[in-house]
PDB file of C-alpha atoms and ligand atoms in Angstrom:
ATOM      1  CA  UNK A  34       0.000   0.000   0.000  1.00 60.00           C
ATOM      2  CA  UNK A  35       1.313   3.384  -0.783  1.00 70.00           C
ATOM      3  CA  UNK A  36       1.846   5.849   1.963  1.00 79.00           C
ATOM      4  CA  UNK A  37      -0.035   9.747   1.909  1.00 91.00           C
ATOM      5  CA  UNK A  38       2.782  10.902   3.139  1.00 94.00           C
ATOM      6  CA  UNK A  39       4.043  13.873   1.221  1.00 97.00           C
ATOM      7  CA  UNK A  40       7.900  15.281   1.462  1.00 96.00           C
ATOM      8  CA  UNK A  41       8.546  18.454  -0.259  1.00 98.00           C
ATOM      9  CA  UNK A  42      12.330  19.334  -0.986  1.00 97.00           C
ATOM     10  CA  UNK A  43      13.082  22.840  -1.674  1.00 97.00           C
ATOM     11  CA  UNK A  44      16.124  23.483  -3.526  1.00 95.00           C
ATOM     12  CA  UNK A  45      16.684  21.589  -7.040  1.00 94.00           C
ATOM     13  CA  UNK A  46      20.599  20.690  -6.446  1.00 95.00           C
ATOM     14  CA  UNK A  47      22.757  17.312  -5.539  1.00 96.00           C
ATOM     15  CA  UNK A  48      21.832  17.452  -1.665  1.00 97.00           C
ATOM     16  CA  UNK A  49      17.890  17.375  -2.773  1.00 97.00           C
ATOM     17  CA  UNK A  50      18.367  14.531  -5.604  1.00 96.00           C
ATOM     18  CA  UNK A  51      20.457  12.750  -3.006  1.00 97.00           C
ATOM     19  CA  UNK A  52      17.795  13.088  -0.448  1.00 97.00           C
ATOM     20  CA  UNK A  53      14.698  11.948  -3.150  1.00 96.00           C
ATOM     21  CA  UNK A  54      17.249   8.962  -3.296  1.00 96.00           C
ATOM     22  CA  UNK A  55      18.059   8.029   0.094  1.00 97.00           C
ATOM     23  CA  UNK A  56      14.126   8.454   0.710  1.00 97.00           C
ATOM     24  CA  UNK A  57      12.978   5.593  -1.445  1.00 95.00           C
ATOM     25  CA  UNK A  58      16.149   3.981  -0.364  1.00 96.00           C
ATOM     26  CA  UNK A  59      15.116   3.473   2.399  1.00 97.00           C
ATOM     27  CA  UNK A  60      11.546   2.398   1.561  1.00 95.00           C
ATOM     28  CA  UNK A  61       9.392   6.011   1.749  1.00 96.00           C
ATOM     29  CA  UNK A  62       6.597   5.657  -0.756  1.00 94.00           C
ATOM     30  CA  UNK A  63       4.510   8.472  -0.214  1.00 95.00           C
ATOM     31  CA  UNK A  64       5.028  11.370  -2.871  1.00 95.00           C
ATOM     32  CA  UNK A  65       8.513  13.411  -3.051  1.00 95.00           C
ATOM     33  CA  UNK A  66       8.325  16.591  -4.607  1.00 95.00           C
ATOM     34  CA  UNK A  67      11.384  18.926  -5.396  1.00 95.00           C
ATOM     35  CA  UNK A  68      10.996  22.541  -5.883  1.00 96.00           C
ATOM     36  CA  UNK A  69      14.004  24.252  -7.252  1.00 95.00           C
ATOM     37  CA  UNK A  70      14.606  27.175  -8.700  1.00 96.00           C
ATOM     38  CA  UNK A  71      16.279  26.322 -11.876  1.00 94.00           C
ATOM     39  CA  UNK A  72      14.645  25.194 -15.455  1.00 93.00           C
ATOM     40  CA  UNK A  73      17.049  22.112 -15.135  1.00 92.00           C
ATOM     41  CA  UNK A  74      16.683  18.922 -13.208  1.00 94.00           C
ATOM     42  CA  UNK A  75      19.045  18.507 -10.719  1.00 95.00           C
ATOM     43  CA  UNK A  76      22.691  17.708 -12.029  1.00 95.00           C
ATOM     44  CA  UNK A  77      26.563  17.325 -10.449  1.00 95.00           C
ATOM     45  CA  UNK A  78      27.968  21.013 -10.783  1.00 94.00           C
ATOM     46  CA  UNK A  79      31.631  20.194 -10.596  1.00 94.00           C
ATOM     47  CA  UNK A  80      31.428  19.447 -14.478  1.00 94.00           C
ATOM     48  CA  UNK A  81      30.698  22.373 -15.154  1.00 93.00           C
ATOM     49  CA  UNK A  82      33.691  23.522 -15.285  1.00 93.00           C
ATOM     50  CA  UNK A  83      35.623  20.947 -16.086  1.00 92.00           C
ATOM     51  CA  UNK A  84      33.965  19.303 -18.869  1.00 94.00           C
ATOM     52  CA  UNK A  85      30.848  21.035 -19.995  1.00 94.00           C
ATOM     53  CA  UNK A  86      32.809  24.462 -20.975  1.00 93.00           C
ATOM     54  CA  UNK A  87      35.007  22.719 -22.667  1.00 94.00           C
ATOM     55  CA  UNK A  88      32.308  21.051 -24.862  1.00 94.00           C
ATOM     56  CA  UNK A  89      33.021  17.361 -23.429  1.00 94.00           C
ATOM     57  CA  UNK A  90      30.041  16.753 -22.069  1.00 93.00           C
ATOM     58  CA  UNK A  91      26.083  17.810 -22.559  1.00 94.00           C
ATOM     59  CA  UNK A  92      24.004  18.888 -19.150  1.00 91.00           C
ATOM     60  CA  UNK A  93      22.274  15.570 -19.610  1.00 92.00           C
ATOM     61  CA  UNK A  94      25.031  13.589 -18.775  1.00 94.00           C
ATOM     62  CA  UNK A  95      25.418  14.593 -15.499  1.00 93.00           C
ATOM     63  CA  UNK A  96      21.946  15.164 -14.570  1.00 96.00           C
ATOM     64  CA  UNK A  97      21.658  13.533 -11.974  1.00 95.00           C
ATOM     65  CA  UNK A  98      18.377  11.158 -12.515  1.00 93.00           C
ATOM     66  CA  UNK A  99      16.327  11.339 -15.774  1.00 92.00           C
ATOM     67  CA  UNK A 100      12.943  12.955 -14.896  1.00 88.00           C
ATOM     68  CA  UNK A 101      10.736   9.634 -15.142  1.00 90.00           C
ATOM     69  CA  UNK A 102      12.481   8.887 -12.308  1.00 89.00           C
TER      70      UNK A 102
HETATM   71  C1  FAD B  12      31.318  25.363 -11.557  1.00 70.34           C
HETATM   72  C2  FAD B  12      31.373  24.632 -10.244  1.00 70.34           C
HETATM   73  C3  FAD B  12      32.398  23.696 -10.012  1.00 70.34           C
HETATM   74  C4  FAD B  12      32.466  23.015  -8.789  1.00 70.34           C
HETATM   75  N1  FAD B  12      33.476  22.099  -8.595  1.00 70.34           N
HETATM   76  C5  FAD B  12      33.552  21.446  -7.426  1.00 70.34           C
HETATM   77  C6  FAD B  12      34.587  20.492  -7.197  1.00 70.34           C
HETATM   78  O1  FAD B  12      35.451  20.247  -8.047  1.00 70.34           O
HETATM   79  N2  FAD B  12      34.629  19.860  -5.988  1.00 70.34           N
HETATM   80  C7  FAD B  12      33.690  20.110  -5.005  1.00 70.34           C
HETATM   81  O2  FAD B  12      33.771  19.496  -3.926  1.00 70.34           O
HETATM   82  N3  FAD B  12      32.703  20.999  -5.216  1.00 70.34           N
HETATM   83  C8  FAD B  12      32.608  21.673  -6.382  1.00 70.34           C
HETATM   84  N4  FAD B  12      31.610  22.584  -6.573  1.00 70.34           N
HETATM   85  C9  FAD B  12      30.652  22.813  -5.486  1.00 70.34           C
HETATM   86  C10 FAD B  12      29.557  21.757  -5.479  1.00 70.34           C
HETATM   87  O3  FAD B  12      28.986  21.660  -6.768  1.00 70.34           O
HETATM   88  C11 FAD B  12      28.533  22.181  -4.431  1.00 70.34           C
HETATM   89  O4  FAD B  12      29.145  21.969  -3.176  1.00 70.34           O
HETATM   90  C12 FAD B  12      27.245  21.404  -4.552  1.00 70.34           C
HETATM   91  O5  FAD B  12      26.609  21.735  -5.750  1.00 70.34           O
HETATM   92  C13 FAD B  12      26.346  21.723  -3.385  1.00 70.34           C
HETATM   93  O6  FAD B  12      25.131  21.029  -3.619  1.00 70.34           O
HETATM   94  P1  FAD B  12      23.815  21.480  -2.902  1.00 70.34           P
HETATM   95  O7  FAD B  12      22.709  20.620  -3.472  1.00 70.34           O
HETATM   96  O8  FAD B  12      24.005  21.467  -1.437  1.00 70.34           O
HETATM   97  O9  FAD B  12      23.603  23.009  -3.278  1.00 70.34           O
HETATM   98  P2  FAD B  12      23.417  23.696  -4.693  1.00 70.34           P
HETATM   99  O10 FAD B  12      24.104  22.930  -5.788  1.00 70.34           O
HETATM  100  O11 FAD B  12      23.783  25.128  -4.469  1.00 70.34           O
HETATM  101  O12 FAD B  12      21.861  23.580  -4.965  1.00 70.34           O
HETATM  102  C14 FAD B  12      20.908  24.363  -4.273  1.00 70.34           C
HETATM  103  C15 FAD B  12      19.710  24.528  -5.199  1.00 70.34           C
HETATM  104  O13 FAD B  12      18.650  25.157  -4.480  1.00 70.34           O
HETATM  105  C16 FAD B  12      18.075  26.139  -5.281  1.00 70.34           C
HETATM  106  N5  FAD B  12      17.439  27.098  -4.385  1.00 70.34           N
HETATM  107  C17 FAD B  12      18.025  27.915  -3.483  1.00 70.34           C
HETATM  108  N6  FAD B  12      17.107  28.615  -2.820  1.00 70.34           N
HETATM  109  C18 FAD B  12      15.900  28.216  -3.308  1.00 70.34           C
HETATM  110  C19 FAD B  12      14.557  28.576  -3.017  1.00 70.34           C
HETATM  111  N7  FAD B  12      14.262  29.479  -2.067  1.00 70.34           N
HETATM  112  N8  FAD B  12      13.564  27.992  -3.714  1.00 70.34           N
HETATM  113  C20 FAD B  12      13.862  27.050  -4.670  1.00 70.34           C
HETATM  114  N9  FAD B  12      15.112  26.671  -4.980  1.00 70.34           N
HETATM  115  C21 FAD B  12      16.102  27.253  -4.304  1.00 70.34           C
HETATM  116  C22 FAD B  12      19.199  26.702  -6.099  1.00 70.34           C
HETATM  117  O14 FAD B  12      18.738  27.308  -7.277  1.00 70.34           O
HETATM  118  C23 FAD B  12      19.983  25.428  -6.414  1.00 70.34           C
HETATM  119  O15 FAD B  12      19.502  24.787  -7.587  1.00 70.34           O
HETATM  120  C24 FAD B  12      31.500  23.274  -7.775  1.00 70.34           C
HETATM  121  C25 FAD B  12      30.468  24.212  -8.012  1.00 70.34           C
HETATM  122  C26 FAD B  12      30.398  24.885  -9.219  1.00 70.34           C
HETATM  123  C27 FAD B  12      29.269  25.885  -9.450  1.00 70.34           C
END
């Protein structure tokens, strides 16, 4: 059965896509909703600059989780 528990997340970075992992980890199955600020899904910023300015490597491939999941 599927739990009406609700956690909200506020901030769209690593720490809240860590913590939407760690939840259903550990077996929460209400809902999880992250609010961020940003258009993007949460992705790893140290690639940033180190492999996305120089053209190595697309936002997508560090985003952290696709957003299906
Ligand atoms: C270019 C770059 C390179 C880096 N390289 C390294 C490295 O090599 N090694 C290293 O250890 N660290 C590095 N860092 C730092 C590392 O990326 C951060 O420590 C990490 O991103 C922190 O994650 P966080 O989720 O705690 O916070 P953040 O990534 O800052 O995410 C917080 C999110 O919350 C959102 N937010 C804030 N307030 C609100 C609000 N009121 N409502 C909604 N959303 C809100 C913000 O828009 C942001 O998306 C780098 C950072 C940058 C920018």
């Amino acid at each position: 059965m599927t739990s009406d528990r609700h956690f909200v997340i506020v901030g769209g970075g690593l720490a809240a896509a860590k913590l939407a992992e760690a939840l259903r980890d550990n077996d929460f199955d209400g809902s999880v909703t992250v609010i961020g600020a940003e258009e993007q899904l949460p992705y790893d910023r140290p690639p940033l600059s180190k492999e996305h300015l120089l053209g190595k490597k697309s936002l997508e491939d560090f985003t952290v989780n696709p957003g299906q999941w």
